[in-house]
mmCIF file of C-alpha atoms in Angstrom:
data_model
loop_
_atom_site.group_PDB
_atom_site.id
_atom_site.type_symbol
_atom_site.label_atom_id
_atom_site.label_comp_id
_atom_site.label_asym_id
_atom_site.label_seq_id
_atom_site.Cartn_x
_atom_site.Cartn_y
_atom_site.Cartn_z
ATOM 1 C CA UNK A 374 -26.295 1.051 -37.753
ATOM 2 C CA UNK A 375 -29.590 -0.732 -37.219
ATOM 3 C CA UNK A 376 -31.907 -1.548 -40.186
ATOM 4 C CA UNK A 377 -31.816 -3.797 -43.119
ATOM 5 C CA UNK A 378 -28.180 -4.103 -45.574
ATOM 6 C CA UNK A 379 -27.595 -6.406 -48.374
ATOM 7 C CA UNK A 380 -24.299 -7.263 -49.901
ATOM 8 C CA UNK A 381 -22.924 -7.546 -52.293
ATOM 9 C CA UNK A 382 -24.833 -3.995 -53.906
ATOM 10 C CA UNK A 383 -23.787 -5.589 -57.172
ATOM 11 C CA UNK A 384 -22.725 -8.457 -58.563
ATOM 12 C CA UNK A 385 -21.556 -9.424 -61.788
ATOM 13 C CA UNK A 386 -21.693 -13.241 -62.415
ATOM 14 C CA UNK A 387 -21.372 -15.816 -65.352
ATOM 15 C CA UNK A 388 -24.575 -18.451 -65.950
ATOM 16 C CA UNK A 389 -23.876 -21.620 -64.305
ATOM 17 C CA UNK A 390 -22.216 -20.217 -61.599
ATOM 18 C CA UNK A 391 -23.945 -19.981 -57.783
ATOM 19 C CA UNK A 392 -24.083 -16.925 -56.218
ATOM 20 C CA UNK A 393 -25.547 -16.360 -52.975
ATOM 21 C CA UNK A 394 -26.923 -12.716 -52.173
ATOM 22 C CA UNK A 395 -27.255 -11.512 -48.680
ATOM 23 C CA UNK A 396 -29.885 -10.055 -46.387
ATOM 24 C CA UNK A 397 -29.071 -9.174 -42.580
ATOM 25 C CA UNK A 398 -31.535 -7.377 -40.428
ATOM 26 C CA UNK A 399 -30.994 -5.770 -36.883
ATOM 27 C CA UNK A 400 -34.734 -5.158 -35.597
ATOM 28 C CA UNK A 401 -35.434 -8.731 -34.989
ATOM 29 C CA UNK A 402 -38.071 -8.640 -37.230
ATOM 30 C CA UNK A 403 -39.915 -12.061 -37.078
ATOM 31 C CA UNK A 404 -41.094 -12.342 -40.954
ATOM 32 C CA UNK A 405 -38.577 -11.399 -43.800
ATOM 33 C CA UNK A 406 -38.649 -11.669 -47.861
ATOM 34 C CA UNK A 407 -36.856 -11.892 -50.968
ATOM 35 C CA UNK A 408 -38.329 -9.920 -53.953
ATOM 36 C CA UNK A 409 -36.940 -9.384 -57.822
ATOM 37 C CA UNK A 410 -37.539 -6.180 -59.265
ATOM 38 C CA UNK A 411 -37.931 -6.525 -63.426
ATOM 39 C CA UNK A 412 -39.244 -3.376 -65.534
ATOM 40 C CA UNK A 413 -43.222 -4.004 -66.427
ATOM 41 C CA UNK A 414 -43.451 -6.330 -63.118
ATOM 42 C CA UNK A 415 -43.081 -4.287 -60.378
ATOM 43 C CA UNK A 416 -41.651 -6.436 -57.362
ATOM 44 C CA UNK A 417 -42.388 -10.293 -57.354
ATOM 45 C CA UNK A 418 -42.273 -12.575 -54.409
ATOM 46 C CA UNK A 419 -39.579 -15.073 -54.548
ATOM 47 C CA UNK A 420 -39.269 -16.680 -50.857
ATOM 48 C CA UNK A 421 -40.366 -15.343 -47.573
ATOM 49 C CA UNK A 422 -39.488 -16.340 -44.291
ATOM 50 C CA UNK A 423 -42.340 -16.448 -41.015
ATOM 51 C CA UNK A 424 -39.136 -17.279 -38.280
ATOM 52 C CA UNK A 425 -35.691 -18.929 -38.136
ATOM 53 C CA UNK A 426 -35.716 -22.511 -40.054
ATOM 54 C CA UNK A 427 -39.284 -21.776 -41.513
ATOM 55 C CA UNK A 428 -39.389 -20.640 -44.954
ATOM 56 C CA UNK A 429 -42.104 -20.611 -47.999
ATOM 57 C CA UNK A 430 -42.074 -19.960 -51.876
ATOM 58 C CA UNK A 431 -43.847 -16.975 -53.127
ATOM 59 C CA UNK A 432 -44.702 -16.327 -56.828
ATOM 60 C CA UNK A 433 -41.374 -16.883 -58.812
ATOM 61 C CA UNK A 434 -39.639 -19.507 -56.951
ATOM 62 C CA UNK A 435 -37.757 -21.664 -59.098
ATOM 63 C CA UNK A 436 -34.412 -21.524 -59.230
ATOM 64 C CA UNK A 437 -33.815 -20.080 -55.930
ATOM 65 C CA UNK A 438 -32.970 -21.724 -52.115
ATOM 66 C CA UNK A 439 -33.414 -19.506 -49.627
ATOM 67 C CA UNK A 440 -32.274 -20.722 -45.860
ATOM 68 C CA UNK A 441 -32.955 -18.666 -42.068
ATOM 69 C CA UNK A 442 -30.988 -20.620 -39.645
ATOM 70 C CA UNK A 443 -30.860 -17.187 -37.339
ATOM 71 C CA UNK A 444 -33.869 -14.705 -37.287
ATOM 72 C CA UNK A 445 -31.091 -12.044 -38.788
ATOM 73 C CA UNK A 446 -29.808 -13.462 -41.818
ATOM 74 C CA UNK A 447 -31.992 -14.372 -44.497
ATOM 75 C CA UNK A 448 -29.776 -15.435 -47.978
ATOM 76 C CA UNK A 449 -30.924 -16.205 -50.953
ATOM 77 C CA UNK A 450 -28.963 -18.587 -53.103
ATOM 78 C CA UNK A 451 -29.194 -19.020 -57.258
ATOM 79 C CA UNK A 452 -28.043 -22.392 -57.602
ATOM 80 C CA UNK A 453 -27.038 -21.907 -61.457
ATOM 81 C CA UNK A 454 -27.740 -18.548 -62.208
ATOM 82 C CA UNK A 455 -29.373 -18.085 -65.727
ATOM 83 C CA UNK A 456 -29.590 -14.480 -68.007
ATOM 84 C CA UNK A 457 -33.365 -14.538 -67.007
ATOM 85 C CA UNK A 458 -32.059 -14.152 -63.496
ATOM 86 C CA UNK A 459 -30.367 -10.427 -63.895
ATOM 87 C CA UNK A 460 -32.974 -8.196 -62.087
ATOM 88 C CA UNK A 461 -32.643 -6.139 -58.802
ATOM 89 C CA UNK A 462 -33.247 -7.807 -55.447
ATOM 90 C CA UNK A 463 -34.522 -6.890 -52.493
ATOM 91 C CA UNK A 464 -34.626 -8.210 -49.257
ATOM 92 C CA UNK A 465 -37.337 -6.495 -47.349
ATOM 93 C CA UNK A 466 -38.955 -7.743 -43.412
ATOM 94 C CA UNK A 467 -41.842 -7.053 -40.748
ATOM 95 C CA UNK A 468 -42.600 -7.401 -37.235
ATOM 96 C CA UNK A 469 -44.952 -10.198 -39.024
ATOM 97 C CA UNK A 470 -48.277 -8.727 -37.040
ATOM 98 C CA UNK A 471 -51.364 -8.354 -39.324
ATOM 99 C CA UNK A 472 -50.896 -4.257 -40.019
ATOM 100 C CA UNK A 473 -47.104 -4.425 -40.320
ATOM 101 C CA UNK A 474 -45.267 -2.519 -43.047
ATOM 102 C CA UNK A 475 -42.450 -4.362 -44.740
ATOM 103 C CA UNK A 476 -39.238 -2.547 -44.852
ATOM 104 C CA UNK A 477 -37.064 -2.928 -47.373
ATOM 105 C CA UNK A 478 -33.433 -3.273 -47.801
ATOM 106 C CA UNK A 479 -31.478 -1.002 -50.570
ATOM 107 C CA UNK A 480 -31.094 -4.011 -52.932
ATOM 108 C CA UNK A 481 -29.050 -6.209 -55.013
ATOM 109 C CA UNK A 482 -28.275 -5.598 -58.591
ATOM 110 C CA UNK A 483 -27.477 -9.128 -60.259
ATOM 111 C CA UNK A 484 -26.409 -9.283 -63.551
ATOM 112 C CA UNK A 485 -25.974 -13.104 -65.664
ATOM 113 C CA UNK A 486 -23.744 -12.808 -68.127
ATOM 114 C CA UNK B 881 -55.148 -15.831 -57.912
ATOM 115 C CA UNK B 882 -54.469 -12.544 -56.805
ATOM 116 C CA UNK B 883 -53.661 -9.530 -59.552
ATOM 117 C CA UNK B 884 -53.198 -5.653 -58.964
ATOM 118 C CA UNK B 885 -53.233 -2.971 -62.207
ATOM 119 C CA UNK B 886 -52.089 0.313 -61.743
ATOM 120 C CA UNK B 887 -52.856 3.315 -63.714
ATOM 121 C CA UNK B 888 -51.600 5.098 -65.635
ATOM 122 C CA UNK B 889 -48.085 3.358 -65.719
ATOM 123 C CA UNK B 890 -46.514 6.931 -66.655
ATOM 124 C CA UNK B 891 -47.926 10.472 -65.602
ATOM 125 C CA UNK B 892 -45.853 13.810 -66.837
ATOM 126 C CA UNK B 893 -47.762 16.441 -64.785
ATOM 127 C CA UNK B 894 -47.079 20.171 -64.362
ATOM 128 C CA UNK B 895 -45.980 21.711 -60.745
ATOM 129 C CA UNK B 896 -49.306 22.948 -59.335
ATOM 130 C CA UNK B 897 -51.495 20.536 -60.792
ATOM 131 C CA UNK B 898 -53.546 17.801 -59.185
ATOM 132 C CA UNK B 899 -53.783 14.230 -60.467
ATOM 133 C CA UNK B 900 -54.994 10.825 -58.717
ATOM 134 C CA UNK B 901 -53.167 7.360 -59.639
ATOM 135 C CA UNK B 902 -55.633 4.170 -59.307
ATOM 136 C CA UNK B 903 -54.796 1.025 -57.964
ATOM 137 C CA UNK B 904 -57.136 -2.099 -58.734
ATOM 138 C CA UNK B 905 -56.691 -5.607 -57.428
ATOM 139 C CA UNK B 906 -59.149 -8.661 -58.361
ATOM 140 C CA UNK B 907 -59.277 -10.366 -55.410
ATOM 141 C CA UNK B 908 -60.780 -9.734 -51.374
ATOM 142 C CA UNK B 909 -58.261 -7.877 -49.713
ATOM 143 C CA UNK B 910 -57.994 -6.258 -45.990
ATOM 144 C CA UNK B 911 -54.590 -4.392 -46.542
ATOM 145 C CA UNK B 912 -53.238 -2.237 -48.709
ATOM 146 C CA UNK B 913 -49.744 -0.483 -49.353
ATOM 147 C CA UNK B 914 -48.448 2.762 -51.092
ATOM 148 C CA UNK B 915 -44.581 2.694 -51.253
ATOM 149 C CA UNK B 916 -42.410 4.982 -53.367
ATOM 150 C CA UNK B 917 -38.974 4.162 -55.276
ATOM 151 C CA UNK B 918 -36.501 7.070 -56.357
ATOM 152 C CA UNK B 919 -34.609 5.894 -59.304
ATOM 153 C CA UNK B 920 -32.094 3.614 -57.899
ATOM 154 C CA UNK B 921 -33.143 3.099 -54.750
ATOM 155 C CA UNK B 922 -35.225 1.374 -52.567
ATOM 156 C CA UNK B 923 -39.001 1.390 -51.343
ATOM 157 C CA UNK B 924 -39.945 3.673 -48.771
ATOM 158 C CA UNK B 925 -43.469 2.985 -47.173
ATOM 159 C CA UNK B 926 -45.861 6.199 -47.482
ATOM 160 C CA UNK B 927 -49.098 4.608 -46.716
ATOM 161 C CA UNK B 928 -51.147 1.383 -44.849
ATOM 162 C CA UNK B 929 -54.435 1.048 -45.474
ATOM 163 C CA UNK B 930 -56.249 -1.231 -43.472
ATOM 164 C CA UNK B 931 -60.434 -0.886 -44.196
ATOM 165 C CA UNK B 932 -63.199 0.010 -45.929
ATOM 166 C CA UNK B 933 -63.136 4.041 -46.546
ATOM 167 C CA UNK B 934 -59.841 4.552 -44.759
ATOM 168 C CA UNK B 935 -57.794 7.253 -46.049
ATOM 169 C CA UNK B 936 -54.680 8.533 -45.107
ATOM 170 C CA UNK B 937 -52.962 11.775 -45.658
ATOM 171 C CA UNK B 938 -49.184 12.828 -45.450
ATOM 172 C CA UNK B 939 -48.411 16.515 -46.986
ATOM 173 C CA UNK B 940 -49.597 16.754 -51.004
ATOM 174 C CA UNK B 941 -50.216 12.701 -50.835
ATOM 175 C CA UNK B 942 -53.571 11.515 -49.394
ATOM 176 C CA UNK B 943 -54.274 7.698 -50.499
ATOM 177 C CA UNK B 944 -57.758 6.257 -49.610
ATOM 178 C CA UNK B 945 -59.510 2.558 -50.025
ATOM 179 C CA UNK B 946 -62.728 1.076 -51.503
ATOM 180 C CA UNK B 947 -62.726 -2.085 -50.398
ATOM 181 C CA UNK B 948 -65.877 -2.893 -52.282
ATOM 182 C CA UNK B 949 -65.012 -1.601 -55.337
ATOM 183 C CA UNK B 950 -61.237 -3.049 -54.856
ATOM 184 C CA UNK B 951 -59.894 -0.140 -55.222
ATOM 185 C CA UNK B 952 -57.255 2.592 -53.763
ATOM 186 C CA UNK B 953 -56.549 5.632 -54.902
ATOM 187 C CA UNK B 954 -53.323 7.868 -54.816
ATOM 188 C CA UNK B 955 -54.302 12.051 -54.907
ATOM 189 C CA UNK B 956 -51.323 14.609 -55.491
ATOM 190 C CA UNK B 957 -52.613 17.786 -54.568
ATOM 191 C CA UNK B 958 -50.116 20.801 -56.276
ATOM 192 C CA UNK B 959 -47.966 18.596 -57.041
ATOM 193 C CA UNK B 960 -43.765 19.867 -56.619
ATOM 194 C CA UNK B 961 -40.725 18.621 -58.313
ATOM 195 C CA UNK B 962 -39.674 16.629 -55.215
ATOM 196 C CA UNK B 963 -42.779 14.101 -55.762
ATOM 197 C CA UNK B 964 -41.374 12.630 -59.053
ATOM 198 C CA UNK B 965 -41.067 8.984 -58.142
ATOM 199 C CA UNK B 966 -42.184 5.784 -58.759
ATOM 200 C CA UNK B 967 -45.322 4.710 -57.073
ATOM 201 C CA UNK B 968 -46.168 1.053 -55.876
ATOM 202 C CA UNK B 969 -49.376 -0.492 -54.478
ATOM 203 C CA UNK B 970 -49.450 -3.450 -53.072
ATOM 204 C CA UNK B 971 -52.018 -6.006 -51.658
ATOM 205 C CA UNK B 972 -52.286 -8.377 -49.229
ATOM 206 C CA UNK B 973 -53.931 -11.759 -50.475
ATOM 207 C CA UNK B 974 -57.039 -12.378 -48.102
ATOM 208 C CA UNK B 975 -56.487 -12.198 -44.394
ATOM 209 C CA UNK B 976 -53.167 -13.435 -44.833
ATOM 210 C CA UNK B 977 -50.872 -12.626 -41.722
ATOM 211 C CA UNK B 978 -48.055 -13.621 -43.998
ATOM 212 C CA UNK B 979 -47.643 -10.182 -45.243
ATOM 213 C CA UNK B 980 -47.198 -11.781 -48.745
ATOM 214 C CA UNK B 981 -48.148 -8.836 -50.704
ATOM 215 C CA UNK B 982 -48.644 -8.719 -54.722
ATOM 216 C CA UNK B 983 -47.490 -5.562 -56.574
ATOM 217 C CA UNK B 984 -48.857 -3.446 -58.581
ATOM 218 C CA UNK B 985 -46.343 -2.787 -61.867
ATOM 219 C CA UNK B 986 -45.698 1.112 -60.415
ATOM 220 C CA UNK B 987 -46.633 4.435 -61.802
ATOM 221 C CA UNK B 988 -43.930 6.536 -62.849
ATOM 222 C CA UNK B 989 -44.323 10.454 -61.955
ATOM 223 C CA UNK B 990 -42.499 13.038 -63.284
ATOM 224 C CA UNK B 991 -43.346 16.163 -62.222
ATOM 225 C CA UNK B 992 -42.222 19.309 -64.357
ATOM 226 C CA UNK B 993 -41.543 22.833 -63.081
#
């Protein structure tokens, strides 16, 4: 089916462990993101992506690596994940013209044990 | 540095009633979003809002901007269970064509019968 899937949909992991989440899209969308999702801050910015092997940090970057080495795939690594880390991701992208609406994946929920 | 406030944070309304939900950001702006979450799922966009006194309208929602005044506002007209939701706005920083938008921290609705 075309749109936007992440996997895992939830993932249980221990801190000090890596765990990559993933983000495929099927529209060829140009621009795509990474957000977290934490009660009282609505959805922060972690990485975005403008095209394949051109990425850029957002507002809460540390801790994270994001690569795009195809315009579909857009994962988002935690190098060594910490507790502060457990939130819901979500991987969201856009045509990338001015007026474009960002469409969002169903999300990830991470929890660091 | 760019900040959007939301309120209220948590509306209980009755079925039949009308109530508006305000969206403030600090900064100049051309673009502005209305998405809603259902509890445990993902963002759906309801609204783009692109200038000065544009307002949009999609069955009880209607969602209009003051660019001036940096401000958006959300109207539910007779309001039905089915609306109970979370409600995000989100802004564009500047003229950005990144589409980096900043979140508002979401007003909860809960409508009762």
């Amino acid at each position: 089916d075309a749109g936007i899937t992440q996997s895992p949909r939830y993932k249980i992991t221990e801190t000090g462990r890596q765990v990559t989440l993933m983000c495929h899209q099927t529209w060829s969308h140009s621009y795509m993101f990474w957000y977290r999702q934490d009660l009282g801050h609505g959805l922060r910015l972690i990485y975005y992506s403008a095209a394949a092997d051109i990425t850029d940090k957002g507002e809460v970057p540390d801790g994270y690596v994001v690569s795009r080495s195809k315009t579909e795939n857009f994962p988002l690594t935690l190098e060594s994940a910490t507790r502060s880390q457990t939130s819901v991701y979500f991987c969201a992208s856009s045509e990338g013209r001015r007026t474009d609406t960002q469409y969002f994946g169903p999300g990830t929920r991470l929890t660091v044990l | 540095e760019l900040k959007v406030e939301q309120n209220p944070l948590f509306l209980s309304m009755q079925e039949g009633k009308n109530y508006t939900i305000y969206c403030n950001y600090s900064t100049t702006s051309d673009r502005l979003y209305w998405y809603r979450q259902d509890p445990g799922k993902s963002l759906e966009s309801l609204f783009v809002l692109l200038s000065n006194g544009a307002v949009k309208q999609e069955g009880r929602l209607m969602a209009s901007l003051d660019t001036k005044a940096r401000l958006s506002t959300l109207h539910i007209t007779a309001a039905v269970h089915d609306l109970s939701a979370t409600y995000f706005c989100a802004v564009v920083e500047g003229s950005s064509n990144t589409g980096k938008l900043i979140f508002g921290q979401g007003t909860t609705l809960q409508v009762k019968p």
